[in-house]
Structure formats: structure tokens, C-alpha cells
mmCIF file with all atom_site columns, C-alpha atoms in Angstrom:
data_model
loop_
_atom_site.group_PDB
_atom_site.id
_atom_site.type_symbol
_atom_site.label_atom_id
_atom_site.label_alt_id
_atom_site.label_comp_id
_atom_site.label_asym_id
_atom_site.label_entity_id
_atom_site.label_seq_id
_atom_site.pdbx_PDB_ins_code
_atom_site.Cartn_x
_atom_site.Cartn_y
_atom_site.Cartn_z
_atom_site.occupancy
_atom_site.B_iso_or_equiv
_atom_site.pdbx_formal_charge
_atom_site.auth_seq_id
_atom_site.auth_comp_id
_atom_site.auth_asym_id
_atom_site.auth_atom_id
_atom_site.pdbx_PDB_model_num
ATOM 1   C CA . UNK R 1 1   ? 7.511   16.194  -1.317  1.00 0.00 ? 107 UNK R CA 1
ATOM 2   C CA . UNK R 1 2   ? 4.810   15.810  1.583   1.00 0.00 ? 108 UNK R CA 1
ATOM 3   C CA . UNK R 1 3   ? 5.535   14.231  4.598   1.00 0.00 ? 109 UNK R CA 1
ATOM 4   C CA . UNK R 1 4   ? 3.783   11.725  6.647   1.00 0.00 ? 110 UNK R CA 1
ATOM 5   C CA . UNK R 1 5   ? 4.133   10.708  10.154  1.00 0.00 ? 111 UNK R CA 1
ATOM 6   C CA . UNK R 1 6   ? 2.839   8.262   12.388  1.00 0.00 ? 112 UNK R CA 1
ATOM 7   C CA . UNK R 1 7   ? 2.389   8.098   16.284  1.00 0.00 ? 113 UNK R CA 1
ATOM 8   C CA . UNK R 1 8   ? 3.350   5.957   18.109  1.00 0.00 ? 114 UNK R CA 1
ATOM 9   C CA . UNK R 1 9   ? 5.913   3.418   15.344  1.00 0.00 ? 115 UNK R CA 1
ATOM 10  C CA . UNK R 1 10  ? 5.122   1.076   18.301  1.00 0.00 ? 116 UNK R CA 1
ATOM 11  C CA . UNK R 1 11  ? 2.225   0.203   20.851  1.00 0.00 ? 117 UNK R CA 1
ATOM 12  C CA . UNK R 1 12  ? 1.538   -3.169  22.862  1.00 0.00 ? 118 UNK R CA 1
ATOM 13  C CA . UNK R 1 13  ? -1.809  -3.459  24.375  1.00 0.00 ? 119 UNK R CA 1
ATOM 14  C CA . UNK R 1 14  ? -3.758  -5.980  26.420  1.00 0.00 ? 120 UNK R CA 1
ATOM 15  C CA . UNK R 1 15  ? -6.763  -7.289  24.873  1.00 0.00 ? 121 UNK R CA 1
ATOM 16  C CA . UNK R 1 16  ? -9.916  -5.280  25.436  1.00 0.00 ? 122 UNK R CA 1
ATOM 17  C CA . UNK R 1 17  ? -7.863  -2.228  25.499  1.00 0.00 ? 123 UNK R CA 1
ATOM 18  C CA . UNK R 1 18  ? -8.744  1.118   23.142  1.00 0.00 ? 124 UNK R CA 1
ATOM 19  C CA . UNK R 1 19  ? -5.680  2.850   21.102  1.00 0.00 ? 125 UNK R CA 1
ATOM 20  C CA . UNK R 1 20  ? -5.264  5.800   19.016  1.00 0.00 ? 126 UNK R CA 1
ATOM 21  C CA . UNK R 1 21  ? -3.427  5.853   16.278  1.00 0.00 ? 127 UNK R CA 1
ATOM 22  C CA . UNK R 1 22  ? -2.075  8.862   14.808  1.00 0.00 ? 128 UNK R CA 1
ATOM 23  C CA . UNK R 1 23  ? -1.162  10.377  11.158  1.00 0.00 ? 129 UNK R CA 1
ATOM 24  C CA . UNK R 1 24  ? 0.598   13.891  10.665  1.00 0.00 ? 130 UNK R CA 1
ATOM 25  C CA . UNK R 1 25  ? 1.388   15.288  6.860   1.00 0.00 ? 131 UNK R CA 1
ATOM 26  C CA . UNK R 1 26  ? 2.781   18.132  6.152   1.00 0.00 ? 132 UNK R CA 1
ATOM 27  C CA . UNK R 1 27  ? 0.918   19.345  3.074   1.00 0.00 ? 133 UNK R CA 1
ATOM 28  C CA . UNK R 1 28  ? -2.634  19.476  1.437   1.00 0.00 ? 134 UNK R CA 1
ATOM 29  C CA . UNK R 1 29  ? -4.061  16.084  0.772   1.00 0.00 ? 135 UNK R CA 1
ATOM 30  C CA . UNK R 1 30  ? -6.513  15.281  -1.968  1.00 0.00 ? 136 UNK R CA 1
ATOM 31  C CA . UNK R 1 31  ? -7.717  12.588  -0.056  1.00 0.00 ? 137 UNK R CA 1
ATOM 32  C CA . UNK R 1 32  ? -6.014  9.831   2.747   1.00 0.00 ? 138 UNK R CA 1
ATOM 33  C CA . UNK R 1 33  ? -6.435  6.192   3.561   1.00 0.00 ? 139 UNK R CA 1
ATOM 34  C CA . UNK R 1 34  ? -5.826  3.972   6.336   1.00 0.00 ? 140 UNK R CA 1
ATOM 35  C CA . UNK R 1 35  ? -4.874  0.416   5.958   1.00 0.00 ? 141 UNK R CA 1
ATOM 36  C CA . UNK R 1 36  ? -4.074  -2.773  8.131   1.00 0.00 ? 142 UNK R CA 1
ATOM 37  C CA . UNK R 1 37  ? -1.339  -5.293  7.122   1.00 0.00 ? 143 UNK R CA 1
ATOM 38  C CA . UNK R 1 38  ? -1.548  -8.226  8.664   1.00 0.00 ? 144 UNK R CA 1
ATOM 39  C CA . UNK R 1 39  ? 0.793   -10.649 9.132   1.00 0.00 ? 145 UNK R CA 1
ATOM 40  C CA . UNK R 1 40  ? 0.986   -12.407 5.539   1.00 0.00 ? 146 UNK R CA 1
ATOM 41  C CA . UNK R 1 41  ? 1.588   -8.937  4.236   1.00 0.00 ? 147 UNK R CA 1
ATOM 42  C CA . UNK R 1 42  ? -2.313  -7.996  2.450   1.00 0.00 ? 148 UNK R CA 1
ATOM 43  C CA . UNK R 1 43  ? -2.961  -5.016  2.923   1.00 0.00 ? 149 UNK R CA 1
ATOM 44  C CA . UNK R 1 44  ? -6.579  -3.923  3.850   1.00 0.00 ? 150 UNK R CA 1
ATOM 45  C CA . UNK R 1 45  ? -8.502  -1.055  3.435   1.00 0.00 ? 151 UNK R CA 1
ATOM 46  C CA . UNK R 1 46  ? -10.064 0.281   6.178   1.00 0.00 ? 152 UNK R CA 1
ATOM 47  C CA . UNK R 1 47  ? -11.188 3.607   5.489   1.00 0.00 ? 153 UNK R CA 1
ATOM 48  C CA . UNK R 1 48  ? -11.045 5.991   3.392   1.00 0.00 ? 154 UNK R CA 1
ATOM 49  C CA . UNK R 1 49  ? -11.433 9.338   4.494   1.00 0.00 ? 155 UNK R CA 1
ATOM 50  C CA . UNK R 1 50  ? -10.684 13.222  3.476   1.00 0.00 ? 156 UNK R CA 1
ATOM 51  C CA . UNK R 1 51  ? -12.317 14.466  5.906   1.00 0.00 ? 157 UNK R CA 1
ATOM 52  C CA . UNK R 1 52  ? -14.908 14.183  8.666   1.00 0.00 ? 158 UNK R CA 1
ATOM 53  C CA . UNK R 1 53  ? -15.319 10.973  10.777  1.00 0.00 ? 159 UNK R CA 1
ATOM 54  C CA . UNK R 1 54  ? -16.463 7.317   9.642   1.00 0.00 ? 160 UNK R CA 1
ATOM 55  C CA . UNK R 1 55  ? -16.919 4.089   11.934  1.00 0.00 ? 161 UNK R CA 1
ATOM 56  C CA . UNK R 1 56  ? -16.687 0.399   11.165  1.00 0.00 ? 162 UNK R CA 1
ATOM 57  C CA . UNK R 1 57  ? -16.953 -1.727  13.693  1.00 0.00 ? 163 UNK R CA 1
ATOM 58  C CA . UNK R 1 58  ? -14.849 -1.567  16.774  1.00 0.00 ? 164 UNK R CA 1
ATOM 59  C CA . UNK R 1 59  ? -12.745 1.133   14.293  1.00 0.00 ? 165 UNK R CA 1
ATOM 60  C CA . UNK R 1 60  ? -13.387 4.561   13.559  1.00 0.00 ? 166 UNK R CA 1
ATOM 61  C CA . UNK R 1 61  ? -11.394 7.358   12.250  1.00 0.00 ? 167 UNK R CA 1
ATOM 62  C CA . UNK R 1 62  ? -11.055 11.186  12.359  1.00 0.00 ? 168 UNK R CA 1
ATOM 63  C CA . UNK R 1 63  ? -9.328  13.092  9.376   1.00 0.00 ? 169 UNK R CA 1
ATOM 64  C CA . UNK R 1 64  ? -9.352  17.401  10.178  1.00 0.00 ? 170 UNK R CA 1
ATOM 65  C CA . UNK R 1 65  ? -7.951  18.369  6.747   1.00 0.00 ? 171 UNK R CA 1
ATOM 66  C CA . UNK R 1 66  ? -7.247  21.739  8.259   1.00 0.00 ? 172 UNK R CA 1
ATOM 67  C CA . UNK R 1 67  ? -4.789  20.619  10.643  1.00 0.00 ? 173 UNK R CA 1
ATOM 68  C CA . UNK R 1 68  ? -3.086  18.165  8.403   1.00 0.00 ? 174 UNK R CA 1
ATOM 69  C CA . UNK R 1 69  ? -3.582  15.103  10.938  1.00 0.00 ? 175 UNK R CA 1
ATOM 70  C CA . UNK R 1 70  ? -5.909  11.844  11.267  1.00 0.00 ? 176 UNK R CA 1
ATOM 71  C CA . UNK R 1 71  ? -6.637  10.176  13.715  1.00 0.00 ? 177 UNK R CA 1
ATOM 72  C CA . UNK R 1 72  ? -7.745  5.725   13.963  1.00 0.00 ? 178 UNK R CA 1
ATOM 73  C CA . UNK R 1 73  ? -9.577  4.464   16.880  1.00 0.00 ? 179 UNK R CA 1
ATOM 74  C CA . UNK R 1 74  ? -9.388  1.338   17.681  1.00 0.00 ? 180 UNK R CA 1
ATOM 75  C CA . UNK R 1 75  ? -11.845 -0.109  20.723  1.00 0.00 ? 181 UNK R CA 1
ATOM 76  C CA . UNK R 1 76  ? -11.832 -3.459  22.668  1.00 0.00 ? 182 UNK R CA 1
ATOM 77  C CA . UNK R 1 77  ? -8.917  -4.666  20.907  1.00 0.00 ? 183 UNK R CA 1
ATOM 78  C CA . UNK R 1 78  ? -8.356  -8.146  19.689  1.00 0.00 ? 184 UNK R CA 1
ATOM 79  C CA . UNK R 1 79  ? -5.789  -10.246 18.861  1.00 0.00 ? 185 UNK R CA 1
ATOM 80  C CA . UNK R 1 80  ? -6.301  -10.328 15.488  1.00 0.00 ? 186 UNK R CA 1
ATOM 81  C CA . UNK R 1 81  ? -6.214  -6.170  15.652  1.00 0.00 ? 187 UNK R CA 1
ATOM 82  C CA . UNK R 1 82  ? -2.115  -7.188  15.584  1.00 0.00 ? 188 UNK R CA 1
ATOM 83  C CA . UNK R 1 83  ? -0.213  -6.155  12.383  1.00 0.00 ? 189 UNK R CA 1
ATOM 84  C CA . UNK R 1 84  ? 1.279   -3.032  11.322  1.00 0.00 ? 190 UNK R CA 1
ATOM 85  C CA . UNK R 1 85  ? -1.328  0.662   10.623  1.00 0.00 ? 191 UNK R CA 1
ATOM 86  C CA . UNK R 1 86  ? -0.583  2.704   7.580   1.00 0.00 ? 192 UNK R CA 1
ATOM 87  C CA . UNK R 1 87  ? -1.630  5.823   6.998   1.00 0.00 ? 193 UNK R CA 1
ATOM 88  C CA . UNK R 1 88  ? -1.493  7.187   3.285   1.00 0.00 ? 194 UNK R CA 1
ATOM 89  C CA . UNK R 1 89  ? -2.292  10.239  1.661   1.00 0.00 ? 195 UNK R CA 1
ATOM 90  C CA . UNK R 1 90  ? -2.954  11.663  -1.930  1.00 0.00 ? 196 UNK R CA 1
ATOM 91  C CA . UNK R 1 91  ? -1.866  15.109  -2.986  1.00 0.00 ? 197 UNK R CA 1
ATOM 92  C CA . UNK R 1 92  ? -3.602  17.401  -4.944  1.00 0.00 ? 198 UNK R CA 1
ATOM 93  C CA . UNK R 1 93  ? -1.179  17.733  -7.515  1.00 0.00 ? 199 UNK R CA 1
ATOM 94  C CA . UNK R 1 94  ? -2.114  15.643  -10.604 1.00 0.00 ? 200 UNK R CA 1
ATOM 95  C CA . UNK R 1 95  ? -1.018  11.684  -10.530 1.00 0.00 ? 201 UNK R CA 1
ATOM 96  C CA . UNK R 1 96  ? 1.227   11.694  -7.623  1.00 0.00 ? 202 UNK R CA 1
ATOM 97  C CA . UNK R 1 97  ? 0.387   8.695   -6.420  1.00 0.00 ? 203 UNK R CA 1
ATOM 98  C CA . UNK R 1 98  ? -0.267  7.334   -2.213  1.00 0.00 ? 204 UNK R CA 1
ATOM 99  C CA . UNK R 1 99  ? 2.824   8.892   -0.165  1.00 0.00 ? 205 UNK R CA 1
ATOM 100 C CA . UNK R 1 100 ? 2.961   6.123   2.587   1.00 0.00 ? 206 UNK R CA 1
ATOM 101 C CA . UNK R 1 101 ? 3.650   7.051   6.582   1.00 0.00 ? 207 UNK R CA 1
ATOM 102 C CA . UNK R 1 102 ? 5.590   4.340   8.322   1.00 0.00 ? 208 UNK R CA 1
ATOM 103 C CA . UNK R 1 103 ? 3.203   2.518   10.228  1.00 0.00 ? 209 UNK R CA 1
ATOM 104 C CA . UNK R 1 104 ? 2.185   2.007   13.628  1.00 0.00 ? 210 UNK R CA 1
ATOM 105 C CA . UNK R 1 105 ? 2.865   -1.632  14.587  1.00 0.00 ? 211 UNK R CA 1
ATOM 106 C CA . UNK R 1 106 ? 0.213   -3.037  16.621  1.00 0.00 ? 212 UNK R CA 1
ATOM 107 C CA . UNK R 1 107 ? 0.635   -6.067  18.900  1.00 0.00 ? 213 UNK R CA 1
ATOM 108 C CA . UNK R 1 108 ? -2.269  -7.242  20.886  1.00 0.00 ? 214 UNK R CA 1
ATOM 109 C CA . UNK R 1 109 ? -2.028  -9.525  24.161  1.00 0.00 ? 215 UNK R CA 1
ATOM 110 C CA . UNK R 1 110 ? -4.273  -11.971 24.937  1.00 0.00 ? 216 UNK R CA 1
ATOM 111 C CA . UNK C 2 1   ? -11.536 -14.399 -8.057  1.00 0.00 ? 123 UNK C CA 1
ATOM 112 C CA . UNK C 2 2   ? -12.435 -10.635 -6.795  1.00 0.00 ? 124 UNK C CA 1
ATOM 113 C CA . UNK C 2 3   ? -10.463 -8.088  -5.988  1.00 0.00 ? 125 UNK C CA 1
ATOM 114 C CA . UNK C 2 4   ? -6.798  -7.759  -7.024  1.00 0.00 ? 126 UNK C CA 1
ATOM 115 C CA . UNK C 2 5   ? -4.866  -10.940 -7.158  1.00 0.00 ? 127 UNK C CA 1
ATOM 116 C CA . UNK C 2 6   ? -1.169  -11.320 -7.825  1.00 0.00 ? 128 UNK C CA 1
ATOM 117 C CA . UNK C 2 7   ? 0.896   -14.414 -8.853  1.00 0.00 ? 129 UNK C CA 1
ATOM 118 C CA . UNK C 2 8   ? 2.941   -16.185 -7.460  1.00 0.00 ? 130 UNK C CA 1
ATOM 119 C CA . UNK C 2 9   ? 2.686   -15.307 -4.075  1.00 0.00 ? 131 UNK C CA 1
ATOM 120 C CA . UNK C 2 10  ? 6.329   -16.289 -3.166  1.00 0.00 ? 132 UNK C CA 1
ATOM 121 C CA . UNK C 2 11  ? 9.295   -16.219 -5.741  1.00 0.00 ? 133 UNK C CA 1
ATOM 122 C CA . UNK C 2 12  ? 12.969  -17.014 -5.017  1.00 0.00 ? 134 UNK C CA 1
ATOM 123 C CA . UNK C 2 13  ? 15.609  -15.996 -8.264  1.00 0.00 ? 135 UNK C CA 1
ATOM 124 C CA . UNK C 2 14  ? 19.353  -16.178 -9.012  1.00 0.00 ? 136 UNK C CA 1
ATOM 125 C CA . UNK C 2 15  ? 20.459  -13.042 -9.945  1.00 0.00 ? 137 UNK C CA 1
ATOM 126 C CA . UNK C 2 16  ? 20.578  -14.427 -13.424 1.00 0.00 ? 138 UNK C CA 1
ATOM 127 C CA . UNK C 2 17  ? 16.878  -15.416 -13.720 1.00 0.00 ? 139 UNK C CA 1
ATOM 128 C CA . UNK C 2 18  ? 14.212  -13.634 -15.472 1.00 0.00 ? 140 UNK C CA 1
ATOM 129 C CA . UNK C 2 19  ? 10.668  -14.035 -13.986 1.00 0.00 ? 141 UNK C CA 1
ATOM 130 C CA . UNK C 2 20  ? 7.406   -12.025 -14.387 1.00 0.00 ? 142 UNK C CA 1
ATOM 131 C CA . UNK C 2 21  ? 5.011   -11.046 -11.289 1.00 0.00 ? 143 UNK C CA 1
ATOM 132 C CA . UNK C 2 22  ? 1.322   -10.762 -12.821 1.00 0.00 ? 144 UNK C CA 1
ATOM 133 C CA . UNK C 2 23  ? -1.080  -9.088  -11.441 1.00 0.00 ? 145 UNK C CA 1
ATOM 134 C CA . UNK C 2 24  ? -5.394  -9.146  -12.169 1.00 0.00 ? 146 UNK C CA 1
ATOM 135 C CA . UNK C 2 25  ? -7.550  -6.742  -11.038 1.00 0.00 ? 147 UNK C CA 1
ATOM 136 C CA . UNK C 2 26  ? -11.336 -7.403  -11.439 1.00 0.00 ? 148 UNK C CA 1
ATOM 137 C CA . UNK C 2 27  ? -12.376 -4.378  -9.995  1.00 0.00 ? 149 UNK C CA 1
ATOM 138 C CA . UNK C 2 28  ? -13.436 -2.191  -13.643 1.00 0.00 ? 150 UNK C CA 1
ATOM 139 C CA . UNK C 2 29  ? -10.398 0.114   -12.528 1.00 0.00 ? 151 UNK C CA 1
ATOM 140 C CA . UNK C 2 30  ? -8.666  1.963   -15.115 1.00 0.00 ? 152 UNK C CA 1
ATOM 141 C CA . UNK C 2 31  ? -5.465  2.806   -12.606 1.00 0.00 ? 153 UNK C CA 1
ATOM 142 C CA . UNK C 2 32  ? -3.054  0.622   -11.859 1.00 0.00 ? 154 UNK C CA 1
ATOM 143 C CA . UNK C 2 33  ? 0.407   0.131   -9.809  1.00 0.00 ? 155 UNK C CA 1
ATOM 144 C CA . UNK C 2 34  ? 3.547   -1.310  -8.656  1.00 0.00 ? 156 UNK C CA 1
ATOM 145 C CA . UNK C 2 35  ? 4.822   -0.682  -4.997  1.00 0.00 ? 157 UNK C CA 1
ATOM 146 C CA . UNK C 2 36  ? 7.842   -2.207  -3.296  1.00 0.00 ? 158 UNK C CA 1
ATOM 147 C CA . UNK C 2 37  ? 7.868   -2.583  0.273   1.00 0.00 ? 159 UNK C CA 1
ATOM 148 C CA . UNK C 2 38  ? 11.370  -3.466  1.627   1.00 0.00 ? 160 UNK C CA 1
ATOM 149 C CA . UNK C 2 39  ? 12.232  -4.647  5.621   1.00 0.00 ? 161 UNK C CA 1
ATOM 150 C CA . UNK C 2 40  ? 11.478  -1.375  8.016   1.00 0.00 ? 162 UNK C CA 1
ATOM 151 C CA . UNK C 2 41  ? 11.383  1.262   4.569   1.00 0.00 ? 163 UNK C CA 1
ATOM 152 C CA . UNK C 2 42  ? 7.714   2.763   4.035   1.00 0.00 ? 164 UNK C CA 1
ATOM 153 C CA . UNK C 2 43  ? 6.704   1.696   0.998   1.00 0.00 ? 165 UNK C CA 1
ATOM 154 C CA . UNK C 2 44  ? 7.660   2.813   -2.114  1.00 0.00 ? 166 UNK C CA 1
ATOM 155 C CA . UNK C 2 45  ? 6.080   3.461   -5.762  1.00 0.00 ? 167 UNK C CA 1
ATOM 156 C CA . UNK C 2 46  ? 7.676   2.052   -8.323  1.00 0.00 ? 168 UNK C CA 1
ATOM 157 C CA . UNK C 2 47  ? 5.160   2.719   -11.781 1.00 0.00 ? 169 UNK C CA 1
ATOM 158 C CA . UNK C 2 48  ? 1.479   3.332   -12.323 1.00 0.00 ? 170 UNK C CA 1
ATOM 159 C CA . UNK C 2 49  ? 0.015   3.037   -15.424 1.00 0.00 ? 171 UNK C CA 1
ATOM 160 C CA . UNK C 2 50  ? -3.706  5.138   -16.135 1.00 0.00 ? 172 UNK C CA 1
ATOM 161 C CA . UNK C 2 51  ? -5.670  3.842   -18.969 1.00 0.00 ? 173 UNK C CA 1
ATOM 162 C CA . UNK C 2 52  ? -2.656  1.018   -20.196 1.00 0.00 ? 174 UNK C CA 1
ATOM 163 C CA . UNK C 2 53  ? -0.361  4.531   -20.019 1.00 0.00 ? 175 UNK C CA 1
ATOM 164 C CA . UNK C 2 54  ? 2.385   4.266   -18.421 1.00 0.00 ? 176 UNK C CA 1
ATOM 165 C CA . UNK C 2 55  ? 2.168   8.399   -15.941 1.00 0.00 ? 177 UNK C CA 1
ATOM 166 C CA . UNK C 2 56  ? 4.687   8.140   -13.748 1.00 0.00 ? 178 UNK C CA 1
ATOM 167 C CA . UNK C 2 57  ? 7.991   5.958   -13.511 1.00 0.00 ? 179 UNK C CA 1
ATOM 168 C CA . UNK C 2 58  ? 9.549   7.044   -10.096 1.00 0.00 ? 180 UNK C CA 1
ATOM 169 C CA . UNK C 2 59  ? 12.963  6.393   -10.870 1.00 0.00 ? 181 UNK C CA 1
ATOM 170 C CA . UNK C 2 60  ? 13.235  2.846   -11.118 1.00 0.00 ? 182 UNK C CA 1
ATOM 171 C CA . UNK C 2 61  ? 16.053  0.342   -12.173 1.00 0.00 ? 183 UNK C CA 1
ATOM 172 C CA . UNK C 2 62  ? 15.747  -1.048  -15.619 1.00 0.00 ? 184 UNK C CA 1
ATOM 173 C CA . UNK C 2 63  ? 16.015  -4.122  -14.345 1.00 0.00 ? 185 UNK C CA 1
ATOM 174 C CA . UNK C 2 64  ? 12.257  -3.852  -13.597 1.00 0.00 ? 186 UNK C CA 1
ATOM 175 C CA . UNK C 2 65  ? 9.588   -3.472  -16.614 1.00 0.00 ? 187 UNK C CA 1
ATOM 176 C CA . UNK C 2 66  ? 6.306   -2.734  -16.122 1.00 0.00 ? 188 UNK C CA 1
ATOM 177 C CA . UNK C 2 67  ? 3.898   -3.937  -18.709 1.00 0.00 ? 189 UNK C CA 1
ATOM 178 C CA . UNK C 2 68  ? -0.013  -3.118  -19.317 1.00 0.00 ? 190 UNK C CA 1
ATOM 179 C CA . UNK C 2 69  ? -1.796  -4.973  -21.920 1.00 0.00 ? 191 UNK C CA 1
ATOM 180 C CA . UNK C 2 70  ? -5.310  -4.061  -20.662 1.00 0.00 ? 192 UNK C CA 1
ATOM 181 C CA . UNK C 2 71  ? -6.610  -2.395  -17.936 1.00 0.00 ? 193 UNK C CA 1
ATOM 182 C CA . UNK C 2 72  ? -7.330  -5.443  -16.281 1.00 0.00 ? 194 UNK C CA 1
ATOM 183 C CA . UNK C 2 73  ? -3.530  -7.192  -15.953 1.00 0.00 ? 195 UNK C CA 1
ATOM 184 C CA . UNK C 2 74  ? -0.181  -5.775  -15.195 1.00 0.00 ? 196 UNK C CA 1
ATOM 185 C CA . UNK C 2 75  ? 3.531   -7.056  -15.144 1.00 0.00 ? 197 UNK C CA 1
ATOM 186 C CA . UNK C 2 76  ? 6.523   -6.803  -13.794 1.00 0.00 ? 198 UNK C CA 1
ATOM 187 C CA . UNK C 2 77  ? 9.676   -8.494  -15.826 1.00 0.00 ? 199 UNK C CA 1
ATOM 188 C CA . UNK C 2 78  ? 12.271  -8.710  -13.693 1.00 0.00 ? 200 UNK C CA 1
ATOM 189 C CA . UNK C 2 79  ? 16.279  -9.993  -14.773 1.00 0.00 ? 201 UNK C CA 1
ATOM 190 C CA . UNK C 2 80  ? 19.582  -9.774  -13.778 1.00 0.00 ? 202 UNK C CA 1
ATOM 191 C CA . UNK C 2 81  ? 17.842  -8.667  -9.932  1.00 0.00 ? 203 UNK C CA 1
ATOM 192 C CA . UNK C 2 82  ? 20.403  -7.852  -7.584  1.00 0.00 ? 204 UNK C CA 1
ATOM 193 C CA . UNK C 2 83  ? 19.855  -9.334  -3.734  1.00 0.00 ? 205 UNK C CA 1
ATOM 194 C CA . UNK C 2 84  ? 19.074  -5.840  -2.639  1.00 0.00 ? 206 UNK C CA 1
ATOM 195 C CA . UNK C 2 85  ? 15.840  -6.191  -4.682  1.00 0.00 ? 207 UNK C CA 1
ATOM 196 C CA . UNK C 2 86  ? 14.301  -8.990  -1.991  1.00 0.00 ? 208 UNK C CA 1
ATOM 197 C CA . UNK C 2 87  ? 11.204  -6.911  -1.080  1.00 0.00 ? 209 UNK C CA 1
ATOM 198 C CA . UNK C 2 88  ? 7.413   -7.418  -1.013  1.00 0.00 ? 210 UNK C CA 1
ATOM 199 C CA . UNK C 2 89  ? 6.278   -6.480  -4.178  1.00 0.00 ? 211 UNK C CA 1
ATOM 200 C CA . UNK C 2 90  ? 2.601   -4.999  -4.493  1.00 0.00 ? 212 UNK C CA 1
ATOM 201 C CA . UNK C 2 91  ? 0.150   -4.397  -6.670  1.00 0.00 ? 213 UNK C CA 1
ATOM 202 C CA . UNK C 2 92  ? -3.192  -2.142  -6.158  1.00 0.00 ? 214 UNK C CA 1
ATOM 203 C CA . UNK C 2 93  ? -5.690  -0.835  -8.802  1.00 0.00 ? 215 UNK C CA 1
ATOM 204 C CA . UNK C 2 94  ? -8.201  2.346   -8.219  1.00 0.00 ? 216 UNK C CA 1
ATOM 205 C CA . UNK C 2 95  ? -10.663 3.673   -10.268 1.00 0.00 ? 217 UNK C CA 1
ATOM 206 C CA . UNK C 2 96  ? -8.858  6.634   -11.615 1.00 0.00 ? 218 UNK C CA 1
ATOM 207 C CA . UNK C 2 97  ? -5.600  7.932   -10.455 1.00 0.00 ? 219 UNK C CA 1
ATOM 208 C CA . UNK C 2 98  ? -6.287  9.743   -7.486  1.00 0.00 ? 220 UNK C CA 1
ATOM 209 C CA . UNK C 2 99  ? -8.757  7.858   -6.147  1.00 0.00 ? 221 UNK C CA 1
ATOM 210 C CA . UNK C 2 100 ? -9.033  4.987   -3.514  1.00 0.00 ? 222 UNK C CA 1
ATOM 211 C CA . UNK C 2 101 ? -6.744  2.097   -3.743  1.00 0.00 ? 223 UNK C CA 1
ATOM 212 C CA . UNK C 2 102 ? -6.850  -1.314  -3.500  1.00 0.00 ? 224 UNK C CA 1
ATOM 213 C CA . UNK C 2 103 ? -4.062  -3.714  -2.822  1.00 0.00 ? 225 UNK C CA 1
ATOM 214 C CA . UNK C 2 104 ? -3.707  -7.221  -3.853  1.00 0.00 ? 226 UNK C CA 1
ATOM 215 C CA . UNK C 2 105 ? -2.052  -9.692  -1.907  1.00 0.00 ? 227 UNK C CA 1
ATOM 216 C CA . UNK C 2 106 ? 1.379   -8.928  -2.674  1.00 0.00 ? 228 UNK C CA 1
ATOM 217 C CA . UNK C 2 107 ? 4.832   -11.239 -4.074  1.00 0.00 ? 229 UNK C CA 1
ATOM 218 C CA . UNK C 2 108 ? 7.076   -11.619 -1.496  1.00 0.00 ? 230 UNK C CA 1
ATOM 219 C CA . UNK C 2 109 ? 10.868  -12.294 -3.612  1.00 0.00 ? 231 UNK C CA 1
ATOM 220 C CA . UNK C 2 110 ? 14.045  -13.309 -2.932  1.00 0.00 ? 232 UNK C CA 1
ATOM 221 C CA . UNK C 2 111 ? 16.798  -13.111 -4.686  1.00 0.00 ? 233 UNK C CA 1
ATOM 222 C CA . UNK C 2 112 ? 19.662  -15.484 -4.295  1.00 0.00 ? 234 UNK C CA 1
#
């Protein structure tokens, strides 16, 4: 089945700082998502995104479905940024269902 | 209520128990899922269900059932749970298969 890795599993940064989150998979995707869990375990969307680049916020996001990698951007970081990244991607074939990287946990230091 | 909501948010069972987790969506989706999400594993699927259609089943114990009386709710009956099965337990809903999800809150059980 496809395979989907995330850079760095950890990453510590000082408040105001910018990150960049990273998601490899080793097949064609259908379509991928990026999500935050926070601390109480809810899991929120946060984009989206087959292809091409989309911004919310302080957050944006890169997927190049060519390469098989997206990328998250996260700028001025704030505490409440802290919680764990997922990356998640559908593949083309039929129902199969999100395939789930491992996360990126954030922590952000005030 | 919006979105997807689950009930109850926390759950601790003997391994002798049955219980039910519940889930709502009030999104108009026609897709939804189970996912369990155990301490440092990625998470996992366990059913979705398209249309009250159960379409894919990956594998799981039968000591989980999934039920789907509408498109709207979805269980899980759980008994006889062994403590290996302490996990977060999600649910998420999408339109269609295939297309983007959305989580609920999640059950976080323990099982004694």
C-alpha cells in the first residue's frame, strides 16, 4: 500500500518562529489533507489540497502532485500552533480510505 | 450541534462490558467511518460505511461492530474488549468516499 512520511516527527520552536512541515508518499494520490490535533485529541482540518498552494492565516500549504510531497507553512508561531501535524492522503483506487503519515509534533515556546 | 459529534467523550470498560460509541454527523454526508488511533501508531481505519453500506472492513476484531442505521449516525458495539483495545477512537464523515473528511471529537477508552 502507499506510504506516507513526515519531516521532521519532532520540532520545538520559539514563539514567532516560521516552520515547515513536510509530507512524502510514495504513490499517486487522489487527493491529501492536512490536519492539526490538538491536545484533547480533535482533529482539525486545515486544508485540503491536491495540488497547487492555499493560505489561511498564518498557514499555508504546497502539494506538487508530481513529486509526491507537500509541504505546511507555518509563520509567527504561537503557542496554541502546539499539537501534533498529520498529513493524509487518498488514493486513486476506489474506496481506500485516508492512509495517515505519522505526524509532526509541534511544541511552541513562549 | 454541527459538525460530527461523538458520545461519550471518555469511556472506561471491564473486559466483560459491552458499551456502544455513537457517533452524529450533521454535515448531509453520505460517507462515514471508524478510525482507531493508539499511543505513537498512525492511525488506523477500522470500517467505513457509503450510503448505510458497509465498503470496506479492514480486518478488524469481531469484538468491534459497526452499525449504520442512517446516514446520519454510526456505532460501534464493543464486548469482551481486551486492554490492548485502549485507543482513541474516531469518527469522521465526508461527502462521498473519496472526498474530504471531517473528524469528530473522538472517544478516548480504556479498558480495565
Amino acid at each position: 500500500g502507499i506510504q506516507v512520511e513526515q519531516s521532521p516527527p519532532d520540532l520545538i520552536l520559539q514563539e514567532g518562529a516560521n516552520s515547515t512541515l513536510r509530507c512524502n508518499f510514495s504513490d499517486s494520490v487522489n487527493n491529501l489533507q492536512w490536519f492539526h490535533q490538538n491536545p484533547w485529541g480533535q482533529l482539525i482540518n486545515l486544508f485540503y489540497i491536491p495540488s497547487g498552494t492555499k493560505q489561511n492565516g498564518r498557514l499555508s500549504a504546497t502539494t506538487v502532485a508530481t513529486e509526491r510531497y507537500s509541504l505546511l507553512y507555518i509563520s509567527s508561531s504561537q503557542t496554541t500552533d502546539s499539537g501534533v501535524y498529520f498529513c493524509a492522503v487518498l488514493t486513486f483506487s476506489g474506496n481506500t480510505p485516508l492512509v495517515f503519515g505519522k505526524g509532526t509534533r509541534l511544541s511552541v515556546i513562549a | 450541534e454541527t459538525g460530527v459529534t461523538q458520545t461519550p467523550r471518555h469511556l472506561v470498560m471491564g473486559m466483560t462490558n459491552k458499551k456502544s460509541l455513537k457517533c452524529e454527523q450533521h454535515l448531509g454526508h453520505n460517507a462515514m467511518y471508524w478510525y482507531k488511533q493508539s499511543a505513537k501508531k498512525p492511525l488506523e481505519l477500522m470500517f467505513v460505511y457509503s450510503l448505510e453500506e458497509r465498503v470496506e472492513n479492514n480486518s478488524v476484531p469481531s469484538r468491534f461492530s459497526p452499525e449504520c442505521p442512517n446516514s446520519s449516525h454510526l456505532f460501534l458495539h464493543l464486548h469482551t474488549l481486551q486492554p490492548e483495545d485502549s485507543a482513541l477512537y474516531l469518527c469522521a464523515s465526508s461527502q462521498r468516499t473519496g472526498y474530504e473528511q471531517y473528524f469528530g471529537p473522538g472517544t478516548r477508552l480504556t479498558v480495565t
